[in-house]
XYZ file of C-alpha atoms in Angstrom:
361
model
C -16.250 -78.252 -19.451
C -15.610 -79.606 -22.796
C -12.136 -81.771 -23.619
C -10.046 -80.777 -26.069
C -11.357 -83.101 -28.820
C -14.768 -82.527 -28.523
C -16.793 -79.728 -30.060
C -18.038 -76.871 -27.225
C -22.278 -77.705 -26.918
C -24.010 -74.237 -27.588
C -27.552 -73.447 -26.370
C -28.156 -70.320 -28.180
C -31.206 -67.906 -26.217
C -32.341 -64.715 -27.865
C -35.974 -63.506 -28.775
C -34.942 -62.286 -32.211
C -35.545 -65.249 -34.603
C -33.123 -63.240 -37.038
C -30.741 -63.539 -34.424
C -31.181 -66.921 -33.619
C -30.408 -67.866 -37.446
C -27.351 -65.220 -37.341
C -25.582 -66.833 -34.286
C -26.558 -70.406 -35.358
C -24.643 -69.664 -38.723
C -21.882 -68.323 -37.234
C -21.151 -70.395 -34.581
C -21.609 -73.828 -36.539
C -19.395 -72.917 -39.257
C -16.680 -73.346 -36.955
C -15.457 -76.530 -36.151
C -14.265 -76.255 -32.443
C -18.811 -75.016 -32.102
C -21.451 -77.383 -32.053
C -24.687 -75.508 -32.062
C -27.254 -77.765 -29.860
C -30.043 -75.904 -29.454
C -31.928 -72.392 -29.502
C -34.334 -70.608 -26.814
C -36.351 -67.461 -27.667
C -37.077 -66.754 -23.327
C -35.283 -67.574 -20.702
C -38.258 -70.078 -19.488
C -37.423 -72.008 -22.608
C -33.445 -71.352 -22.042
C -33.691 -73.116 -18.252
C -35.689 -75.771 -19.343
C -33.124 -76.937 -22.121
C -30.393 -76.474 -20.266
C -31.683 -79.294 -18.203
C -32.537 -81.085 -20.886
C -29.398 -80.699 -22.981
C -26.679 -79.821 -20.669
C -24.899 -77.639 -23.112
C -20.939 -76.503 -22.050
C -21.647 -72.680 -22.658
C -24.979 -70.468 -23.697
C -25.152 -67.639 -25.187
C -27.848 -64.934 -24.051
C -29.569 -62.125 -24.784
C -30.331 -59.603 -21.888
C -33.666 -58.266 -23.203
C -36.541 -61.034 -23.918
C -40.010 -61.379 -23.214
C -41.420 -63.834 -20.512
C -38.111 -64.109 -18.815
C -35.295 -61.799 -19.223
C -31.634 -62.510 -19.587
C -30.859 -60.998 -15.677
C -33.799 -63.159 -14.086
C -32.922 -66.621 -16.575
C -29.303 -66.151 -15.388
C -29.930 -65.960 -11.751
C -32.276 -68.657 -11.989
C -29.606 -70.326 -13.914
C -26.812 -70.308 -11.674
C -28.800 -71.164 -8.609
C -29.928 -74.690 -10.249
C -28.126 -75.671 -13.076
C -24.904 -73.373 -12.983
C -23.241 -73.485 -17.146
C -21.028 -70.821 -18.265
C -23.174 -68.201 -19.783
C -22.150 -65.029 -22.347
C -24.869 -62.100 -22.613
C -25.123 -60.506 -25.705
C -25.581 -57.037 -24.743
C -27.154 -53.778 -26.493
C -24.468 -50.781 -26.825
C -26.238 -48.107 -24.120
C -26.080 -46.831 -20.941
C -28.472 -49.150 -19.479
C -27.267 -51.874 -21.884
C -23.906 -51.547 -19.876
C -25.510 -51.367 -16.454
C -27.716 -54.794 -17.259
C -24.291 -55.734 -18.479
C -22.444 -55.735 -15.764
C -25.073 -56.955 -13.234
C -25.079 -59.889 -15.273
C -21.592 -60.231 -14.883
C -21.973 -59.658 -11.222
C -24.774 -62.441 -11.209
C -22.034 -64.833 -12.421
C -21.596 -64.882 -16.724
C -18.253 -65.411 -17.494
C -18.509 -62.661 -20.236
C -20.187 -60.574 -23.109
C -20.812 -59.850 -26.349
C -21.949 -56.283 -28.167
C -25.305 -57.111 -29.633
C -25.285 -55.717 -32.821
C -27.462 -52.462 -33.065
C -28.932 -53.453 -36.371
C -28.593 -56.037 -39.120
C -27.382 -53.387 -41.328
C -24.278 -53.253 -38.857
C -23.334 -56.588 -38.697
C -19.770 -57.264 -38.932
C -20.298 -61.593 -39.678
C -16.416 -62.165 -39.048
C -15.531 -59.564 -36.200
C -18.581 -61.411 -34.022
C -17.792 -64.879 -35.164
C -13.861 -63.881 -34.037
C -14.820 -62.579 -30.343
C -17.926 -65.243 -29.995
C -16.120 -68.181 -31.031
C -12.858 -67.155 -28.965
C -15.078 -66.522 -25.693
C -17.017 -69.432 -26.079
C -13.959 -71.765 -26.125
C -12.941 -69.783 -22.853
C -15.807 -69.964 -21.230
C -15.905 -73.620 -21.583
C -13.019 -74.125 -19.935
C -14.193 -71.964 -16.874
C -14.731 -74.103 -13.471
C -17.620 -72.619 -12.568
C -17.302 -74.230 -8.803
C -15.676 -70.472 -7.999
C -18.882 -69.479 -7.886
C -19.369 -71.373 -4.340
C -16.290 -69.496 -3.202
C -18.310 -65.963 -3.431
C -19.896 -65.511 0.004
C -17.089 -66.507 1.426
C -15.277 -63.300 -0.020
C -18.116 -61.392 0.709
C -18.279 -61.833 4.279
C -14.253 -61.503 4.363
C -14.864 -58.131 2.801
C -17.105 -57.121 5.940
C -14.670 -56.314 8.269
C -12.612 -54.998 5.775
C -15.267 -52.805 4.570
C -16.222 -51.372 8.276
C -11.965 -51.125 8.783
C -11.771 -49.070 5.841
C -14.291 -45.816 6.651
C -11.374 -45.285 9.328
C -8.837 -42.748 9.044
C -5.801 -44.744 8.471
C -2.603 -42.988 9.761
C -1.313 -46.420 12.035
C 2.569 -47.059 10.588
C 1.748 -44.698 7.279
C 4.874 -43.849 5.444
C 5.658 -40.780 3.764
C 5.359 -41.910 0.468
C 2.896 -41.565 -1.934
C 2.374 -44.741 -3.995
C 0.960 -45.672 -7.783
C -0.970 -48.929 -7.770
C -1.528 -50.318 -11.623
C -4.209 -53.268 -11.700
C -4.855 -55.168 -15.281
C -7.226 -57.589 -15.228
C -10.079 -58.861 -18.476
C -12.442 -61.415 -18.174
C -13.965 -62.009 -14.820
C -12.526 -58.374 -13.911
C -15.705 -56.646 -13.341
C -16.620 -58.641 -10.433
C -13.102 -59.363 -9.169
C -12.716 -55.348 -9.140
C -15.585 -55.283 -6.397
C -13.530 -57.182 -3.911
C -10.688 -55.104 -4.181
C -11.589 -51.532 -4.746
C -14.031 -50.810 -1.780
C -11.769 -52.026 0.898
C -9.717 -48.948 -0.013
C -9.839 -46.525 2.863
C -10.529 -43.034 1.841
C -7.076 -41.898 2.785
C -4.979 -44.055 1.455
C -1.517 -42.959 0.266
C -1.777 -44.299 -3.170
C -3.507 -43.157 -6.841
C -4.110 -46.486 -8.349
C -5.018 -47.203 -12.363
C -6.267 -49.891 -13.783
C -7.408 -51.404 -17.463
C -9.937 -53.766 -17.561
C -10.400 -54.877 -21.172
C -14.072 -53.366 -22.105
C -15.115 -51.782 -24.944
C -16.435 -47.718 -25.099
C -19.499 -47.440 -23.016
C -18.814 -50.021 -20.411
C -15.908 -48.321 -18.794
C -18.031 -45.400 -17.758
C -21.068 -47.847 -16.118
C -18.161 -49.825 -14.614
C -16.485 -47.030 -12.839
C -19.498 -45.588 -11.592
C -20.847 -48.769 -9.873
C -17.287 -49.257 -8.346
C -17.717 -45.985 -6.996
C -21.051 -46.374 -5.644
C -19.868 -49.390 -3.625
C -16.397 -47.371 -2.741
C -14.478 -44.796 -0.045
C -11.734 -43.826 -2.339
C -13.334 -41.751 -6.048
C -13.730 -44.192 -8.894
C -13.898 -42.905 -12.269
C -13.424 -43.211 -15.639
C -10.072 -41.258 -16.452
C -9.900 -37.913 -18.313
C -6.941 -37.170 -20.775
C -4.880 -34.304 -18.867
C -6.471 -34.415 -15.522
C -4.203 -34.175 -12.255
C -4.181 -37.973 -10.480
C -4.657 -37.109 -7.157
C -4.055 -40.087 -3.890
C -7.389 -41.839 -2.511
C -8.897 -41.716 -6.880
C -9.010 -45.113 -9.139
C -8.724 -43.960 -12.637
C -10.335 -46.736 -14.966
C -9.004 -46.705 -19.214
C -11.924 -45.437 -21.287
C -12.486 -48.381 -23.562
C -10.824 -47.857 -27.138
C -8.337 -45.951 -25.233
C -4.885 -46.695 -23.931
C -4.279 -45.188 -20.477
C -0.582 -43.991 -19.571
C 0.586 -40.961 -17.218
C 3.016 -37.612 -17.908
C 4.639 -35.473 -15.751
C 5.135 -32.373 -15.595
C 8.323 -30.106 -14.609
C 6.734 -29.688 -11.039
C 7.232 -33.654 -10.888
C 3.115 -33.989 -10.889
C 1.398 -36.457 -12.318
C -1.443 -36.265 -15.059
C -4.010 -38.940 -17.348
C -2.478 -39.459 -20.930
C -5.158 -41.370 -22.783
C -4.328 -42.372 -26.672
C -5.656 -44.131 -29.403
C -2.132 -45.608 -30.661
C -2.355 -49.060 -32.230
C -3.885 -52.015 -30.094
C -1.065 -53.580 -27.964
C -1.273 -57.696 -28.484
C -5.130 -56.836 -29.830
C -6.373 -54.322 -26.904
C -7.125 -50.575 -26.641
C -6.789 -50.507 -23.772
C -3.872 -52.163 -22.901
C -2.641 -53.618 -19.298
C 0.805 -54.184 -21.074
C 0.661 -49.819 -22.380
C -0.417 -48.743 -19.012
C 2.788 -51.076 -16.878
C 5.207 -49.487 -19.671
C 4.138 -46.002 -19.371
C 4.129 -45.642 -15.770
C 8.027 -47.591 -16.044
C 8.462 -44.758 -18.075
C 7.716 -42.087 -15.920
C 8.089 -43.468 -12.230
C 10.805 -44.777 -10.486
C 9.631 -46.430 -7.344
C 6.346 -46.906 -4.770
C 4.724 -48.784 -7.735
C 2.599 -51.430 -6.602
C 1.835 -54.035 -9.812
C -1.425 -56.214 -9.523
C -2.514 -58.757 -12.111
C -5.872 -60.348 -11.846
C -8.178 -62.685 -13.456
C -8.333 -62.636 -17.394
C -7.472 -64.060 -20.562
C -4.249 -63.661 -22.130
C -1.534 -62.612 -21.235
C -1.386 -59.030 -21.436
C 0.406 -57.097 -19.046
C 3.442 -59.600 -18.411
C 5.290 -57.904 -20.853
C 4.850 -54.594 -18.871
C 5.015 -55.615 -15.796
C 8.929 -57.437 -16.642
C 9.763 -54.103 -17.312
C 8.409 -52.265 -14.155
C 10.639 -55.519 -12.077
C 13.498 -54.431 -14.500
C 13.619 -50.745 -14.344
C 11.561 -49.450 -11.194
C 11.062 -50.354 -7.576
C 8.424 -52.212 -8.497
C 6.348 -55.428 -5.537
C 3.975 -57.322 -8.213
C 0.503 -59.056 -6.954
C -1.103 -61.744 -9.048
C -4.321 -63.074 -8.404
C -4.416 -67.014 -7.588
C -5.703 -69.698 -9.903
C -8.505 -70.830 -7.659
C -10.049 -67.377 -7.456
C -9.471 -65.978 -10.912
C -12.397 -66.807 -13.169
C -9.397 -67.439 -16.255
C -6.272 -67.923 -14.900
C -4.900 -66.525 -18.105
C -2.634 -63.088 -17.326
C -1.949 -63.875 -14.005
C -0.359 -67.187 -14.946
C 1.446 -65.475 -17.942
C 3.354 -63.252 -15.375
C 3.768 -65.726 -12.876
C 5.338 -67.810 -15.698
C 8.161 -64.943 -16.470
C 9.225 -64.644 -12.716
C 8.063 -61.516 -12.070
C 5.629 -61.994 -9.688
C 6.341 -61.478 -5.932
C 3.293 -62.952 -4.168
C 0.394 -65.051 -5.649
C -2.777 -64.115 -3.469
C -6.399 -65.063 -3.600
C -8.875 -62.473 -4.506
C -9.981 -61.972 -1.130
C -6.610 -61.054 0.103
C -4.910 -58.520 -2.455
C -6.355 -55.596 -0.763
C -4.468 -57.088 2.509
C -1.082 -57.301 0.605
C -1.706 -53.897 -0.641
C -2.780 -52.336 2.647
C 0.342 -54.293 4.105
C 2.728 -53.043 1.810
C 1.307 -49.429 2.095
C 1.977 -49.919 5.819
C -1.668 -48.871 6.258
């Protein structure tokens, strides 16, 4: 972790010399950077970050000798640093994407396709801005992660059961935001849904076009209730999670028989996202008047405070935020904490308990 008057030491790691030179330019021509050194493999990325002990590195998933998934493991089992993958805009681009993220980077970067589609100051913008966050992460989280996993056991075992014990007759709308460290926070929280439950629950996780599709199906391999990325006019049905299509805000209509459907849009960015955590809180206030459950989880930012002030002002609204010691940023969560609109600050490993709880499930 770097102090606030002292550049943020870069190891840069990609197999693309071109690259190398690309990211080197753009991240020392800022003065918060301070580019320390560059790796072509990850063999040569491990060995300098023992040698240099750099605050953040930057990585490319695809490189010879040692790829960016097995560097990265290797990484955070010996000399755990905050990492950022630079990843390749595909389908399996997105899937090495998020197992990286699962692995433990903080975060990611769209590799450019070519150099003919090199946008110098949108990269140097989102590289420059993550880099400064991820320096700032306390990567010491990382030791809390079995312990969540073998909470989730039971959980997991409890949740294949039908679960009619103290149900009310209500069904419920649970809205998650959540941005960097999302991905991974999403597993613990999603799959100890049971099947059954009462609820339809939608959620923006900041991820551009592309991602959102990997990321919903891997949350619904690992889940009871459906997981997928939502569809503009579908039904929401109880027991589905309905993800925002990146580059797409995600609200709800209803209709005059009082059912509920998807209403994606590509309106303006809301504080700089599309989708936005802060579009999704407003349009359900909008539409619903109570069983809203309001969950805010690790990110950056503070979207979704704004929205989530006027669920607590207008609806029946109980609000979750995710702890500081679990979140990987403690960014959005603190931002609605700060406005006193939070009901219950909970570690990661017990939102789905709160949830359950308040579901009477």
């Amino acid at each position: 972790m770097s102090s606030n008057n002292k550049k943020v030491k870069v190891l840069v790691v990609d197999d693309s010399a071109f690259m190398r030179k690309i990211l080197a330019d753009i991240l020392s021509s800022n003065e918060t950077v301070e580019v320390i050194g560059m790796a072509k493999n990850g063999v040569e990325a491990i060995r300098l970050i023992q040698l240099l002990k750099p605050d953040v590195v930057t990585m490319d998933i695809e490189m010879p000798i040692l790829n960016g998934i097995d560097a990265l493991k290797e990484i955070m089992k010996t000399n755990p640093v905050p990492v950022i993958m630079l990843s390749s805009l595909t389908s399996d681009g997105a899937e090495a994407t998020l197992t990286c993220l699962d692995i433990g980077a903080v975060d990611f970067v769209q590799k450019p396709s070519s150099v003919f589609r090199i946008n110098i100051d949108d990269l140097k913008e989102e590289l420059v801005n993550k880099i400064n966050i991820a320096s700032k992460v306390d990567l010491t989280f990382k030791n809390k992660k079995q312990f969540v996993k073998d909470n989730r056991l039971e959980l997991i075992q409890n949740s294949n059961k039908t679960s009619t014990q103290n149900r009310k007759n209500k069904h419920y709308f649970i809205v998650i935001g959540t941005s960097t460290g999302g991905p991974r926070a999403l597993q613990h929280v999603l799959p100890l849904m049971p099947k059954d439950i009462p609820a339809s629950i939608l959620i923006v996780q900041h991820m551009p076009p592309g991602f959102t599709k990997s990321l919903a199906e891997r949350l619904n391999s690992m889940s009871n209730i459906t997981v997928k990325e939502a569809e503009d006019d579908e039904k929401i049905l109880p027991g589905y999670a309905y993800i925002a299509p990146g580059n797409y805000h995600l609200g709800i209509k209803t209709k005059s028989n009082s059912d509920t459907f998807i209403k994606l849009s590509q309106e303006e960015p809301v504080s700089g996202h599309r989708p936005s955590v802060d579009a999704l809180f407003k349009s359900v206030a909008n539409n619903i008047d109570e069983n809203i459950i309001a969950v805010i989880m690790t990110g950056m930012g503070a979207d979704g405070s704004n929205g989530v002030k006027e669920l607590k002002d207008n609806t029946d609204c109980y609000v979750i935020a995710q702890d500081e010691d679990t979140s990987v940023v403690y960014g959005m969560p603190k931002s609605a904490v700060n406005m006193g609109v939070v009901d219950d600050i909970v570690p990661l490993h017990e939102i789905t308990n709160y949830i359950l709880k308040k579901l009477g499930v």
